mmCIF file of C-alpha atoms in Angstrom:
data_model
loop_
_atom_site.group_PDB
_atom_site.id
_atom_site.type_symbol
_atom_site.label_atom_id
_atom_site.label_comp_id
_atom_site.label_asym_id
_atom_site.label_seq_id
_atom_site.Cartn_x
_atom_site.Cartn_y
_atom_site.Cartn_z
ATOM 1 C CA UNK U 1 -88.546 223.656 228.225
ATOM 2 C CA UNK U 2 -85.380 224.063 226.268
ATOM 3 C CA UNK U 3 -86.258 222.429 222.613
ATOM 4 C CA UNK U 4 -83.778 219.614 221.587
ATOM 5 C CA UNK U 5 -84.349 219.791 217.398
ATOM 6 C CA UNK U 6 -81.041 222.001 216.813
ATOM 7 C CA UNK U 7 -77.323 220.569 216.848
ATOM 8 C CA UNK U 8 -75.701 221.529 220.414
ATOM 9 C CA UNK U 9 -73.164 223.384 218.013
ATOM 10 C CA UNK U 10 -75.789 226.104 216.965
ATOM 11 C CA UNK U 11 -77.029 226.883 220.337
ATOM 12 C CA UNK U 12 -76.221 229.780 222.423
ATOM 13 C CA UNK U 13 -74.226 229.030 225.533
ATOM 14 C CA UNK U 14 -77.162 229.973 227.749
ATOM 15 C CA UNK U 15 -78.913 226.951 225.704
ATOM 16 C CA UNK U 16 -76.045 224.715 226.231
ATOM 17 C CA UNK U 17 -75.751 224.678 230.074
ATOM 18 C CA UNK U 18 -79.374 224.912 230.428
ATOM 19 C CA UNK U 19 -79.365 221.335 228.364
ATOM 20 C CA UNK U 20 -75.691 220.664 230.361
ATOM 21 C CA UNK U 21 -78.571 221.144 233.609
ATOM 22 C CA UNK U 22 -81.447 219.002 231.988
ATOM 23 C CA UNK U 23 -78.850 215.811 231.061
ATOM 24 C CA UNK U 24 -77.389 215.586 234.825
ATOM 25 C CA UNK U 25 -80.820 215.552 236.060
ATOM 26 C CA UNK U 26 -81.921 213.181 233.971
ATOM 27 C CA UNK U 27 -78.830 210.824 234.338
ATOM 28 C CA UNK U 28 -78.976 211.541 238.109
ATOM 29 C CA UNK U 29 -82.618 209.938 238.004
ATOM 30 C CA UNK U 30 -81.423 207.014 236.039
ATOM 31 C CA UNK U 31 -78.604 206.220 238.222
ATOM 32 C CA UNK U 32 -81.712 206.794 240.998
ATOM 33 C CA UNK U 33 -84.076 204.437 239.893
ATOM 34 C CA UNK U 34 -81.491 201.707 238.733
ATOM 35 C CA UNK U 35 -80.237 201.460 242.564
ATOM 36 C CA UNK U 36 -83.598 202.051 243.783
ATOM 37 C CA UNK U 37 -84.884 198.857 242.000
ATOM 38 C CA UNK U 38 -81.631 196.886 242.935
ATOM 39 C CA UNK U 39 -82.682 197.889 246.411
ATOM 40 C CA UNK U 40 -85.978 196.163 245.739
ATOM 41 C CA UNK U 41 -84.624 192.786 243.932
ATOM 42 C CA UNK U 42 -82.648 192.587 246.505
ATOM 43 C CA UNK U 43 -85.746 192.854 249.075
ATOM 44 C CA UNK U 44 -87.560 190.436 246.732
ATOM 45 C CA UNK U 45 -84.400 187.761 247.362
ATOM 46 C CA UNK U 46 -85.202 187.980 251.084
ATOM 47 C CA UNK U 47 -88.645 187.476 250.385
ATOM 48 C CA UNK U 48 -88.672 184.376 248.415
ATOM 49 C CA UNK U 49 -86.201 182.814 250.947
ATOM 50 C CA UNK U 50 -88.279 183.804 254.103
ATOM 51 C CA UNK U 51 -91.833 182.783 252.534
ATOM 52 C CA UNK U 52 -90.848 180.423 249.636
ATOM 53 C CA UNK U 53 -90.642 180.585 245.846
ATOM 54 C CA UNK U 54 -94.659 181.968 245.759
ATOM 55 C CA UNK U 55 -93.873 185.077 247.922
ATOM 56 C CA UNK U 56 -96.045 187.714 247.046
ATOM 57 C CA UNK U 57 -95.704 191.283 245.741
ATOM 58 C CA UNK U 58 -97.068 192.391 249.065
ATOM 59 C CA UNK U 59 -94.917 190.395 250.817
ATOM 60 C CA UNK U 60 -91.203 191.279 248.975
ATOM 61 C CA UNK U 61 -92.701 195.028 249.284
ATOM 62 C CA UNK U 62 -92.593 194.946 252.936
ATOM 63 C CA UNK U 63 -89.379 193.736 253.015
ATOM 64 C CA UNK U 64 -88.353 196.552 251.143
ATOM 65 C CA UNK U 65 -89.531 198.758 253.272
ATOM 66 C CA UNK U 66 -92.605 200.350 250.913
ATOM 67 C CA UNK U 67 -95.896 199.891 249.542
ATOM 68 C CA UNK U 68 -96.905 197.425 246.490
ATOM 69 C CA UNK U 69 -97.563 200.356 244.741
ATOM 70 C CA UNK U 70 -94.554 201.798 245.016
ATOM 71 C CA UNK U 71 -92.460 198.720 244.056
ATOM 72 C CA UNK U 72 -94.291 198.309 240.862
ATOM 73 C CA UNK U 73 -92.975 201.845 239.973
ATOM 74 C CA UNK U 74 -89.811 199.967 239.338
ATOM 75 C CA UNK U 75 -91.007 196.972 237.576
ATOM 76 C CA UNK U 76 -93.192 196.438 234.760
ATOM 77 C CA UNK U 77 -95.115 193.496 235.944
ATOM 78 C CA UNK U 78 -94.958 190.236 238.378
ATOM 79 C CA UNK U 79 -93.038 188.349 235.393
ATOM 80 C CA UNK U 80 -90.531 191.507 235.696
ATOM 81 C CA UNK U 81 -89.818 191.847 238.976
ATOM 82 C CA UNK U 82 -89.478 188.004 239.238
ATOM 83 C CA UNK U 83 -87.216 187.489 236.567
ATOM 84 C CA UNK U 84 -85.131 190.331 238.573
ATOM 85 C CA UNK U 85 -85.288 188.218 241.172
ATOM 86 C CA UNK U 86 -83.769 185.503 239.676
ATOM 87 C CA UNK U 87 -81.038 186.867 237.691
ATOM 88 C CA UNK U 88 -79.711 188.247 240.899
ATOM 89 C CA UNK U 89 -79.768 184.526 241.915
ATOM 90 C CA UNK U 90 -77.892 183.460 239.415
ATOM 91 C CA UNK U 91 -75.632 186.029 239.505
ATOM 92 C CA UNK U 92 -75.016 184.735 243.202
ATOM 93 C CA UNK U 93 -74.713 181.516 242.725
ATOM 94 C CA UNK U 94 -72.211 181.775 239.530
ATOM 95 C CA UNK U 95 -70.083 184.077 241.781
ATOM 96 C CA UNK U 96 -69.432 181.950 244.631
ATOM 97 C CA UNK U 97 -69.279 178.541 242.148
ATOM 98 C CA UNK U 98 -66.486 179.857 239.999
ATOM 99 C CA UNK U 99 -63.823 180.750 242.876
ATOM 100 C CA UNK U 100 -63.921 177.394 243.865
ATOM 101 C CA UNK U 101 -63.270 176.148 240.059
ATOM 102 C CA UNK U 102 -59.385 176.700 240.858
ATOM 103 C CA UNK U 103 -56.889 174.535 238.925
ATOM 104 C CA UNK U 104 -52.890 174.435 239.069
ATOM 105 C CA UNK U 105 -50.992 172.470 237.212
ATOM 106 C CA UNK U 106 -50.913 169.336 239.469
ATOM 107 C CA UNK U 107 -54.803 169.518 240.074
ATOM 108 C CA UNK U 108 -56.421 166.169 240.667
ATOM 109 C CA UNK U 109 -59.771 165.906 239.146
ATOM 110 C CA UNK U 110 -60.950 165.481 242.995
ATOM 111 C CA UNK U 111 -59.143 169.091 243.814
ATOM 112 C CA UNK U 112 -61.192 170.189 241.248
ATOM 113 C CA UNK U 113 -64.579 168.693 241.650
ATOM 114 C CA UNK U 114 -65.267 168.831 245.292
ATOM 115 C CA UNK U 115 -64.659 172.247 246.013
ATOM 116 C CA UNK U 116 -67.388 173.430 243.511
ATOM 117 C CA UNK U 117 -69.959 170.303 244.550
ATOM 118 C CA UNK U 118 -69.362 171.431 248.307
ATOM 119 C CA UNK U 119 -70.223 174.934 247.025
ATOM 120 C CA UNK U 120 -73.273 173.753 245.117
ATOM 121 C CA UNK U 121 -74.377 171.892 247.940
ATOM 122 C CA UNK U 122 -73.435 174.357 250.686
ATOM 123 C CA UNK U 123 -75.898 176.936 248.532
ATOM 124 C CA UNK U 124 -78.364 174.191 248.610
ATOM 125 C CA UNK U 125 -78.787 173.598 251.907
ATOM 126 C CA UNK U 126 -78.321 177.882 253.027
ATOM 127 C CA UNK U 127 -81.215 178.484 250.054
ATOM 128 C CA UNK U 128 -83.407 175.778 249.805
ATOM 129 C CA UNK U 129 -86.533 178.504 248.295
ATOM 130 C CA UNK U 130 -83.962 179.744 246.115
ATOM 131 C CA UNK U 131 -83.770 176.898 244.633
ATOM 132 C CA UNK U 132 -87.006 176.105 244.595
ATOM 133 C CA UNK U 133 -87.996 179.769 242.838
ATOM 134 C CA UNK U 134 -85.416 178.911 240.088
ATOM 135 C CA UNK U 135 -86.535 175.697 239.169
ATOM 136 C CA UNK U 136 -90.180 176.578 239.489
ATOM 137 C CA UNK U 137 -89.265 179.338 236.794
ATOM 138 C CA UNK U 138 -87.465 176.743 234.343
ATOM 139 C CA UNK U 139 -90.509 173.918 235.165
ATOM 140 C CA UNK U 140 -92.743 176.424 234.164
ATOM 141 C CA UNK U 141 -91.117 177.256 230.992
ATOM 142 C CA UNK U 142 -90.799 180.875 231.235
ATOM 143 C CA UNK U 143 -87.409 182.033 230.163
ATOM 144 C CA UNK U 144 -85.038 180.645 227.147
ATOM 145 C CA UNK U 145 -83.478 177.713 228.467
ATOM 146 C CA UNK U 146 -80.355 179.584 227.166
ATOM 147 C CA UNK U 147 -80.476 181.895 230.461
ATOM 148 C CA UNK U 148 -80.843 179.483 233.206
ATOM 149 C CA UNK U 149 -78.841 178.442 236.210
ATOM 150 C CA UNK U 150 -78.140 174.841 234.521
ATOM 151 C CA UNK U 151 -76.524 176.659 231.127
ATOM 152 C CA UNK U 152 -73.927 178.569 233.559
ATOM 153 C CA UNK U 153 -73.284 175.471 235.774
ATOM 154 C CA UNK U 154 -72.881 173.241 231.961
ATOM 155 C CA UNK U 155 -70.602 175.749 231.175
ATOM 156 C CA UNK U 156 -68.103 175.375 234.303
ATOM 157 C CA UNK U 157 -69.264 171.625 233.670
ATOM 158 C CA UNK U 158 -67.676 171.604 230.400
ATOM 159 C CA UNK U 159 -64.530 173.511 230.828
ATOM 160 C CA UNK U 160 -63.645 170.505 233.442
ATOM 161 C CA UNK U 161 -64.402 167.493 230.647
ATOM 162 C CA UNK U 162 -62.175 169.711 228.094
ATOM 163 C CA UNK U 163 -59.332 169.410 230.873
ATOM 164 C CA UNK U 164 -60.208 165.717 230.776
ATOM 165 C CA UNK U 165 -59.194 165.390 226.973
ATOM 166 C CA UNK U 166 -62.562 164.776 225.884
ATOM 167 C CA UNK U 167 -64.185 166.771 222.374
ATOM 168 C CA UNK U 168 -65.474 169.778 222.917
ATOM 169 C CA UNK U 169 -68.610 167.993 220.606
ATOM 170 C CA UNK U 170 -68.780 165.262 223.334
ATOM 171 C CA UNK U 171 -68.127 167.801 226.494
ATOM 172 C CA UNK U 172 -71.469 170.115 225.667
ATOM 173 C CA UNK U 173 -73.838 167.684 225.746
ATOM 174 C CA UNK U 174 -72.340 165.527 228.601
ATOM 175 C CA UNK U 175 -71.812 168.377 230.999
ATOM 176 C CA UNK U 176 -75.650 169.057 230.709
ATOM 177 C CA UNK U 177 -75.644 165.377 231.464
ATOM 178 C CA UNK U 178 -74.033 166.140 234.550
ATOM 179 C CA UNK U 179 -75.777 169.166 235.410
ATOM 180 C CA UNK U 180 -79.279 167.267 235.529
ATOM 181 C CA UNK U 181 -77.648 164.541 237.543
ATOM 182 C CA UNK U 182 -76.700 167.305 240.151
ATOM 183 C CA UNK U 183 -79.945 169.335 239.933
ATOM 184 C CA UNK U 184 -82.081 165.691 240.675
ATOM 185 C CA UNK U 185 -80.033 164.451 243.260
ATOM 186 C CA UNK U 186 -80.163 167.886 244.976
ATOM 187 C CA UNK U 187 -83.712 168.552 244.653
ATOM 188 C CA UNK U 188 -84.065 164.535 246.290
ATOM 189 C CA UNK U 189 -81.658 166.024 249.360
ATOM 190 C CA UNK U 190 -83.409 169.228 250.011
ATOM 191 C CA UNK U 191 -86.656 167.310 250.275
ATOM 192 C CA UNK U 192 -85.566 164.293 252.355
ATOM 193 C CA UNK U 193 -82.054 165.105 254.074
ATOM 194 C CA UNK U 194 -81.513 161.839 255.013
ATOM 195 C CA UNK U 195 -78.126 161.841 255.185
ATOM 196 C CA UNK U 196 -75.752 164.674 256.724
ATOM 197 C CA UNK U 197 -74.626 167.303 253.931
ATOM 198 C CA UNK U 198 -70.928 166.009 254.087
ATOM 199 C CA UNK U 199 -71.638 162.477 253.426
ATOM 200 C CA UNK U 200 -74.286 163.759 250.054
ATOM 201 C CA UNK U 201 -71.826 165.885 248.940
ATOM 202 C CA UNK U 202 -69.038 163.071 249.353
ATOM 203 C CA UNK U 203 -71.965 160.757 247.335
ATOM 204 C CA UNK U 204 -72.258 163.581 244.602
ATOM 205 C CA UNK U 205 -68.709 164.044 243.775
ATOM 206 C CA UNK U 206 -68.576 160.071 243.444
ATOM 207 C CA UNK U 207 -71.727 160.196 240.907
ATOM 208 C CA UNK U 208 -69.847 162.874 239.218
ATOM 209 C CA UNK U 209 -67.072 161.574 238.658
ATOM 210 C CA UNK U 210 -67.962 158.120 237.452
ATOM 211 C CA UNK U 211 -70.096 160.570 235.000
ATOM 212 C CA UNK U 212 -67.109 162.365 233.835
ATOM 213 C CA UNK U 213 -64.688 159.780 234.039
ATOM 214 C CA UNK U 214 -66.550 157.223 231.544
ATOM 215 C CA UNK U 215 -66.832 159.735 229.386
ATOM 216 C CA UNK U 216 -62.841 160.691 229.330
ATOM 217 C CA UNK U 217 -62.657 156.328 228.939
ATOM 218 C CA UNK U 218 -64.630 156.521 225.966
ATOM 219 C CA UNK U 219 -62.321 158.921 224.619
ATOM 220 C CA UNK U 220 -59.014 157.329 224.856
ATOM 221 C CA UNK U 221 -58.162 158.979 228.426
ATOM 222 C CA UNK U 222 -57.302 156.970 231.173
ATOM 223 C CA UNK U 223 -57.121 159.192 234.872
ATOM 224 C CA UNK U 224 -58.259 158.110 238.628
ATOM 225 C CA UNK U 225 -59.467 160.738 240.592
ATOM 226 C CA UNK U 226 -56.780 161.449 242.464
ATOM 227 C CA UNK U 227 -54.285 161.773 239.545
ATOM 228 C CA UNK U 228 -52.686 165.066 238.200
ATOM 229 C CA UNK U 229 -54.977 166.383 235.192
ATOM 230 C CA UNK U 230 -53.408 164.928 232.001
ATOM 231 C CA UNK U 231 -53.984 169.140 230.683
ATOM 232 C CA UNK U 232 -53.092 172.624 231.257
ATOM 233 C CA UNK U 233 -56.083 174.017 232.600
ATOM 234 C CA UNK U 234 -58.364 176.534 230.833
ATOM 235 C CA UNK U 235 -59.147 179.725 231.626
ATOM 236 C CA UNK U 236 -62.691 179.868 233.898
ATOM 237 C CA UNK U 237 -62.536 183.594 234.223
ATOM 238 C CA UNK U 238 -62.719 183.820 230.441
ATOM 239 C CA UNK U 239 -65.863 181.441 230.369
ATOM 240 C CA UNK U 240 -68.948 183.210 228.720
ATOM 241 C CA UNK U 241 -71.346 182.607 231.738
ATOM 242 C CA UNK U 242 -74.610 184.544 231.767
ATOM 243 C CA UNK U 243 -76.015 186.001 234.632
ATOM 244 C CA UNK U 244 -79.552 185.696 234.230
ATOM 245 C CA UNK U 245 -82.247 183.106 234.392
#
């Protein structure tokens, strides 16, 4: 083994490409293991939305294609390989709910709502364990509230109020407002779907905007929902989401 105490500059060049040998191999192994384990989170998605938010180790394992030992090779415990899990949720969900955040200068605040409720909604119904997993995760206090799939939602959330004219001081706490609005009405849906997703999502957006709308009142800002934002819109791609729950 080729001794690492001495400055590259004072080794021989026989030294230097031997340690030149050692670093590739060792970065080739990282880059290994990191795709390896994305392999595996990605296994453990399947898993949770095939056998619900209490799939088991065994279970995400042979959806991977190995043995429970082996996927615990890549993870440091249950906690860690679940909290992989769910930041590549969130990392999902954030992805396809931002796209449909897009504003032009004649946006209504309808343009703007009901392509990211439909989205929300769509996700819903196509994940229904997802969803479950995630907010089993937040019920059971288990990650900084900081980190979870209602912060990056708030965050889209308040970008729209700030287009409304309302404070930014105002906007933070009333887009979580809105946020648990969403998540409750949701959760009801996916548990009684009695009505068809078109006509909830239609009610959402409604319940949304009265939400959002009051608010801009309160503030001096008259709008309907159908009316060109009163300001140029911000810049979502710039917002300082976090992908990880």
């Amino acid at each position: 083994m080729v001794s690492t105490s001495r400055p590259r500059s004072e080794r021989s060049e026989p030294e230097r490409a031997n340690l030149d040998h050692v670093d590739g191999r060792r970065s080739r192994w990282t880059q290994h293991r990191t795709e390896r384990r994305a392999a595996f989170v990605e296994a453990g998605v399947l898993a949770v939305d095939q056998y619900g938010p209490a799939a088991s180790a065994e279970q995400i394992a042979e959806a991977a294609g190995v043995s429970r030992t082996v996927l615990y090779r890549y993870f440091r415990d249950r906690e860690d390989l679940r909290k992989a899990i769910a930041d590549r949720v969130v990392d999902e969900v954030v992805a396809s709910v931002v796209p449909a955040l897009t504003v032009s200068d004649n946006a209504t605040p309808r343009q703007l709502i009901t392509p990211a409720i439909a989205e929300i909604v769509n996700w819903l119904d196509r994940r229904p364990n997802i969803y479950r997993f995630l907010r089993s995760r937040r019920d059971g206090g288990l990650d900084s509230v900081e980190t979870t799939l209602a912060d990056n939602i708030a965050v889209l959330l308040q970008a729209i109020m700030l287009v409304l004219g309302i404070d930014a001081r105002v906007a933070e706490p009333g887009a979580y407002g809105v946020v648990g609005f969403v998540e409750s009405i949701g959760g009801w849906w996916l548990e009684h779907h009695e009505m068809p997703r078109d006509q909830f999502t239609e009610l959402v957006v409604s319940g949304v905007w009265h939400l959002l709308e009051g608010a801009a009142r309160d503030h001096g800002v008259h709008i309907g929902l159908d009316d060109p934002l009163p300001t140029a819109a911000p810049d979502l791609q710039g917002l300082n989401l976090q992908g990880s729950v």
